[in-house]
Structure formats: structure tokens, C-alpha cells
GROMACS .gro file of N, CA and C in nm:
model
  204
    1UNK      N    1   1.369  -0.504  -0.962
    1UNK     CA    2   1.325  -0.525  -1.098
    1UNK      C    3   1.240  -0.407  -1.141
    2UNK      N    4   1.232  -0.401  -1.318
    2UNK     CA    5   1.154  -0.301  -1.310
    2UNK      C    6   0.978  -0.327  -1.364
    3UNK      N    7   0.898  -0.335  -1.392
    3UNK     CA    8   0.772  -0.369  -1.428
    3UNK      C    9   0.749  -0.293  -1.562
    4UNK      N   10   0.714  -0.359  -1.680
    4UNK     CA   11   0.680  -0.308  -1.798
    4UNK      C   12   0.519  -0.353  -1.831
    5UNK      N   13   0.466  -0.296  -1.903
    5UNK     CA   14   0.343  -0.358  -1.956
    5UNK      C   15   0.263  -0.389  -1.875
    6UNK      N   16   0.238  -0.287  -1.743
    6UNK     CA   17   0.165  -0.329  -1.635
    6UNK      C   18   0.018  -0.322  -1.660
    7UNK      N   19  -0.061  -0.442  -1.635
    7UNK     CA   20  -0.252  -0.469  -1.681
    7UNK      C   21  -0.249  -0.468  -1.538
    8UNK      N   22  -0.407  -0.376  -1.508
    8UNK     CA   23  -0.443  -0.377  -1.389
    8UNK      C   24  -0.606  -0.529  -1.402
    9UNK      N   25  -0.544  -0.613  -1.341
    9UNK     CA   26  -0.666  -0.733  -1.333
    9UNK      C   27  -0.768  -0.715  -1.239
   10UNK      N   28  -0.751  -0.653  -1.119
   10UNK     CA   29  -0.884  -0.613  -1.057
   10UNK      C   30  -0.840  -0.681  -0.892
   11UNK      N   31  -0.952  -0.658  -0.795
   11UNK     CA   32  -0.957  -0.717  -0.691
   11UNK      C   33  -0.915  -0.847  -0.650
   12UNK      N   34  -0.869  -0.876  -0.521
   12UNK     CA   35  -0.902  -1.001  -0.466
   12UNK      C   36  -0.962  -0.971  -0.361
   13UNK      N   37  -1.059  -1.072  -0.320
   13UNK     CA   38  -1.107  -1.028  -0.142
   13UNK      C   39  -1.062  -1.206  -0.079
   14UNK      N   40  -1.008  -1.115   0.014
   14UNK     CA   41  -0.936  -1.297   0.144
   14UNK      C   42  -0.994  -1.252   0.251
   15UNK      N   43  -1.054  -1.331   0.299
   15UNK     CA   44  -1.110  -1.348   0.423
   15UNK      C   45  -1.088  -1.446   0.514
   16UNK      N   46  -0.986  -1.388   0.636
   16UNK     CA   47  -0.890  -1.471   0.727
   16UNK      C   48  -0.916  -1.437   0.934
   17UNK      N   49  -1.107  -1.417   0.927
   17UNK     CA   50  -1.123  -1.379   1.045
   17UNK      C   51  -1.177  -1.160   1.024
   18UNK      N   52  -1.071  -1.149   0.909
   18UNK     CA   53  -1.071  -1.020   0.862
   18UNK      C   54  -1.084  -1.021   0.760
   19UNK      N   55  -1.196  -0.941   0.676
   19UNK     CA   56  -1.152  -0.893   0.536
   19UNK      C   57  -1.060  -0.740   0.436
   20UNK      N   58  -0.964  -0.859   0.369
   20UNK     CA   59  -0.872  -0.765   0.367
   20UNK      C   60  -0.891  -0.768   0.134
   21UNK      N   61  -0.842  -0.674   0.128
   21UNK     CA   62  -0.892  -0.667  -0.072
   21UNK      C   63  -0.716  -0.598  -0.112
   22UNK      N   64  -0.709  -0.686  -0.213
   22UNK     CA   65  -0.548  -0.684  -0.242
   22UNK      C   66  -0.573  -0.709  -0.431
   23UNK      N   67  -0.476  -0.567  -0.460
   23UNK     CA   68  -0.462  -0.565  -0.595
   23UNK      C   69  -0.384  -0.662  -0.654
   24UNK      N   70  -0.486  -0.699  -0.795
   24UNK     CA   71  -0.424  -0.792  -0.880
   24UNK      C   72  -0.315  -0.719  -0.997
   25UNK      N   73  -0.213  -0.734  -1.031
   25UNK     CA   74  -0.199  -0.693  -1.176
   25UNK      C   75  -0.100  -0.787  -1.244
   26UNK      N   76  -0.049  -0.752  -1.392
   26UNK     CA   77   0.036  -0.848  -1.451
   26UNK      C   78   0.142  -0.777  -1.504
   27UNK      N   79   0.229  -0.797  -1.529
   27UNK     CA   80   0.359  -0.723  -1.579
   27UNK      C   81   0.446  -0.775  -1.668
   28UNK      N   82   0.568  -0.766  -1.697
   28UNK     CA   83   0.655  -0.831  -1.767
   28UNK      C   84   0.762  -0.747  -1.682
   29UNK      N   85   0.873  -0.855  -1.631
   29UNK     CA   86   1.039  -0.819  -1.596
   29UNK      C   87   1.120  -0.858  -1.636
   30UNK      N   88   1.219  -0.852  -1.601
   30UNK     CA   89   1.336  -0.916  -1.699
   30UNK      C   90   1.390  -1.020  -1.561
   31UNK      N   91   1.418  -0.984  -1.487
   31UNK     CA   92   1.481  -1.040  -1.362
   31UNK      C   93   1.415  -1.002  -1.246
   32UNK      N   94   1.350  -1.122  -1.128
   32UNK     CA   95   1.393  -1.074  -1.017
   32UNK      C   96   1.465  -1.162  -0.903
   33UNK      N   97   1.547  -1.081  -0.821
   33UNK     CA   98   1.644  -1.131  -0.688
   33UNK      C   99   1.540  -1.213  -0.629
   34UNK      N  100   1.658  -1.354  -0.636
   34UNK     CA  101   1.601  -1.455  -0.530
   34UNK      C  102   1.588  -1.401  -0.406
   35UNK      N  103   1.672  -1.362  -0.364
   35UNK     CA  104   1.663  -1.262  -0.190
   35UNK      C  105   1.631  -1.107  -0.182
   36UNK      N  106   1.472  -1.113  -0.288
   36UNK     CA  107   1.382  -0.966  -0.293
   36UNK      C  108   1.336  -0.982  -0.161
   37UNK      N  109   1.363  -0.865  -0.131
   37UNK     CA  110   1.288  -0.808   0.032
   37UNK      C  111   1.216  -0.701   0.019
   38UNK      N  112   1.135  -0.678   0.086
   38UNK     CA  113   1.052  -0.516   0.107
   38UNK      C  114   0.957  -0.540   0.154
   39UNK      N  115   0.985  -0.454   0.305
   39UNK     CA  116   0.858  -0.434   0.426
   39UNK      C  117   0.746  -0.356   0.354
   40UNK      N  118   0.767  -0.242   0.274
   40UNK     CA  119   0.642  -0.224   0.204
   40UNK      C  120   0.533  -0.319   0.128
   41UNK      N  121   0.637  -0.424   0.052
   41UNK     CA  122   0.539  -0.534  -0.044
   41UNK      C  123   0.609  -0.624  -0.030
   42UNK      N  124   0.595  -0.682   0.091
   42UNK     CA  125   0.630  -0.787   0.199
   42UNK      C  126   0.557  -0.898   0.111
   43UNK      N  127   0.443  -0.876   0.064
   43UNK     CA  128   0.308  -0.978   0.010
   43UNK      C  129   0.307  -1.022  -0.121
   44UNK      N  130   0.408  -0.930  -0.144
   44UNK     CA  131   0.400  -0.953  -0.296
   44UNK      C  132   0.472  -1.088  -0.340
   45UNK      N  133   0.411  -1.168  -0.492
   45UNK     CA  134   0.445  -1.288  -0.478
   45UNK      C  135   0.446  -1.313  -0.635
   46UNK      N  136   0.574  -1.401  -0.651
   46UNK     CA  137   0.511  -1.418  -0.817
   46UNK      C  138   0.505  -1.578  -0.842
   47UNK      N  139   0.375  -1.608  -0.876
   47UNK     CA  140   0.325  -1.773  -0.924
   47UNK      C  141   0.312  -1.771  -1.032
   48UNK      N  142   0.380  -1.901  -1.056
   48UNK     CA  143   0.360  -1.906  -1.235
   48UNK      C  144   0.273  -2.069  -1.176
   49UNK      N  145   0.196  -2.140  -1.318
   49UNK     CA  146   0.148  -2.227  -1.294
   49UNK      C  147   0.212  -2.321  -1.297
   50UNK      N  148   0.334  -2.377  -1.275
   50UNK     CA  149   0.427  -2.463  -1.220
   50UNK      C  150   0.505  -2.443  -1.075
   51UNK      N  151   0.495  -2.331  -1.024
   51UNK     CA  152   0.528  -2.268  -0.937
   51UNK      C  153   0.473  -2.170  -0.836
   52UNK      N  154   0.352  -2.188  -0.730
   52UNK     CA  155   0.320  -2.153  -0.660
   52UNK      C  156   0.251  -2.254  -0.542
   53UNK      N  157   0.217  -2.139  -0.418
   53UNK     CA  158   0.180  -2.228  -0.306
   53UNK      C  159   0.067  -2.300  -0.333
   54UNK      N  160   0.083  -2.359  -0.196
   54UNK     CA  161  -0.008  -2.561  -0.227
   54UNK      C  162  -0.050  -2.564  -0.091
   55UNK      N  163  -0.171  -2.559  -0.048
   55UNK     CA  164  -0.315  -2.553  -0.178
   55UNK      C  165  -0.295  -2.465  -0.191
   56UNK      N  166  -0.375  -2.397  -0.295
   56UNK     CA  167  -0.418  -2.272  -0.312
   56UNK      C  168  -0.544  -2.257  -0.331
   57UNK      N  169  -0.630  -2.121  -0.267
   57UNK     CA  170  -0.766  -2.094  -0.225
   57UNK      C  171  -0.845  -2.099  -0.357
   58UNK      N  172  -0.926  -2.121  -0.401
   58UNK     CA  173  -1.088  -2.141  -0.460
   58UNK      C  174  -1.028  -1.986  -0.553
   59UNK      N  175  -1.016  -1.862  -0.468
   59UNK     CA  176  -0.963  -1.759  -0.567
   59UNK      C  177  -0.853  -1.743  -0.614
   60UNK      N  178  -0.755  -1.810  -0.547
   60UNK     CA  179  -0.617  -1.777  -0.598
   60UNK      C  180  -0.614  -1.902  -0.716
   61UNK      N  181  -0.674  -1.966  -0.712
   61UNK     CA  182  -0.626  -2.069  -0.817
   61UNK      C  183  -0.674  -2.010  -0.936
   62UNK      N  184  -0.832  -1.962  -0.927
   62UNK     CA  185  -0.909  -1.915  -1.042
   62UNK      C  186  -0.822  -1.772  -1.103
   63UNK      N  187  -0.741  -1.711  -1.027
   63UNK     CA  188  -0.663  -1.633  -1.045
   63UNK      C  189  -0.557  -1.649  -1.151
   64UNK      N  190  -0.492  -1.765  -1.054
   64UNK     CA  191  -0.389  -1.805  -1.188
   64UNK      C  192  -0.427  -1.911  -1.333
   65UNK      N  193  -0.545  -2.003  -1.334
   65UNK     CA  194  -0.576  -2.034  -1.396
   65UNK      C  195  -0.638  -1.909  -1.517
   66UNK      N  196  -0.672  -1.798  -1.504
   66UNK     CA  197  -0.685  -1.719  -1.607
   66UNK      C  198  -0.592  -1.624  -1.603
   67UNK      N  199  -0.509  -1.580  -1.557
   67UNK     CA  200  -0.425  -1.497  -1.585
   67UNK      C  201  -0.266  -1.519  -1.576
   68UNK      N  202  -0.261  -1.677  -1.514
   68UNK     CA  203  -0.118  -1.714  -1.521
   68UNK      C  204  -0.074  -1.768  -1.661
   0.00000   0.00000   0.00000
């Protein structure tokens, strides 16, 4: 896919034993492949607020609650 209208939203910090800080941003696409792969952005994830993981952390929710 390609990314248009990319807003940079800022940090996340997860803390899992390790702290690790992972960029937020928002975009607009037209399409993407159900069977997207890439070892580079393995992590990458797209939640809409009908559609993401369960639970979700104290930040990821506050995440999508303002920017989903």
C-alpha cells in the first residue's frame, strides 16, 4: 500500500520486562493485503475502533480512543 497524508502522533513507551518506544502516526490508504508481510515492520498494525486486539493496554486504548 501506499501512505498519503502521513501525521506524525508522537511516541509510545511499552514496557514488557524491557523498555522499548515505538512511533505513532496516521495515514490514509486505499488498500491493504490481507496477507501483508514484512520482517522489517513485522509490528506494524492497523486498529480501527471496531477492530483491534482485546484487551488493549491503558496506552493503546488512549491511543485509539483519540486518534482512531
Amino acid at each position: 500500500c501506499t501512505a498519503r497524508n502521513v501525521t506524525w502522533l508522537g511516541l509510545v513507551e511499552v514496557e514488557d520486562g524491557a523498555t522499548h518506544f515505538g512511533g505513532v502516526f496516521a495515514c490514509e490508504v486505499d488498500v491493504v493485503a490481507a496477507d501483508f508481510q514484512s520482517d522489517e515492520i513485522g509490528a506494524v498494525g492497523i486498529w480501527q475502533p471496531d477492530n483491534h486486539p482485546s484487551p488493549l493496554g491503558e496506552s493503546d486504548a488512549a491511543l485509539l480512543n483519540r486518534f482512531g
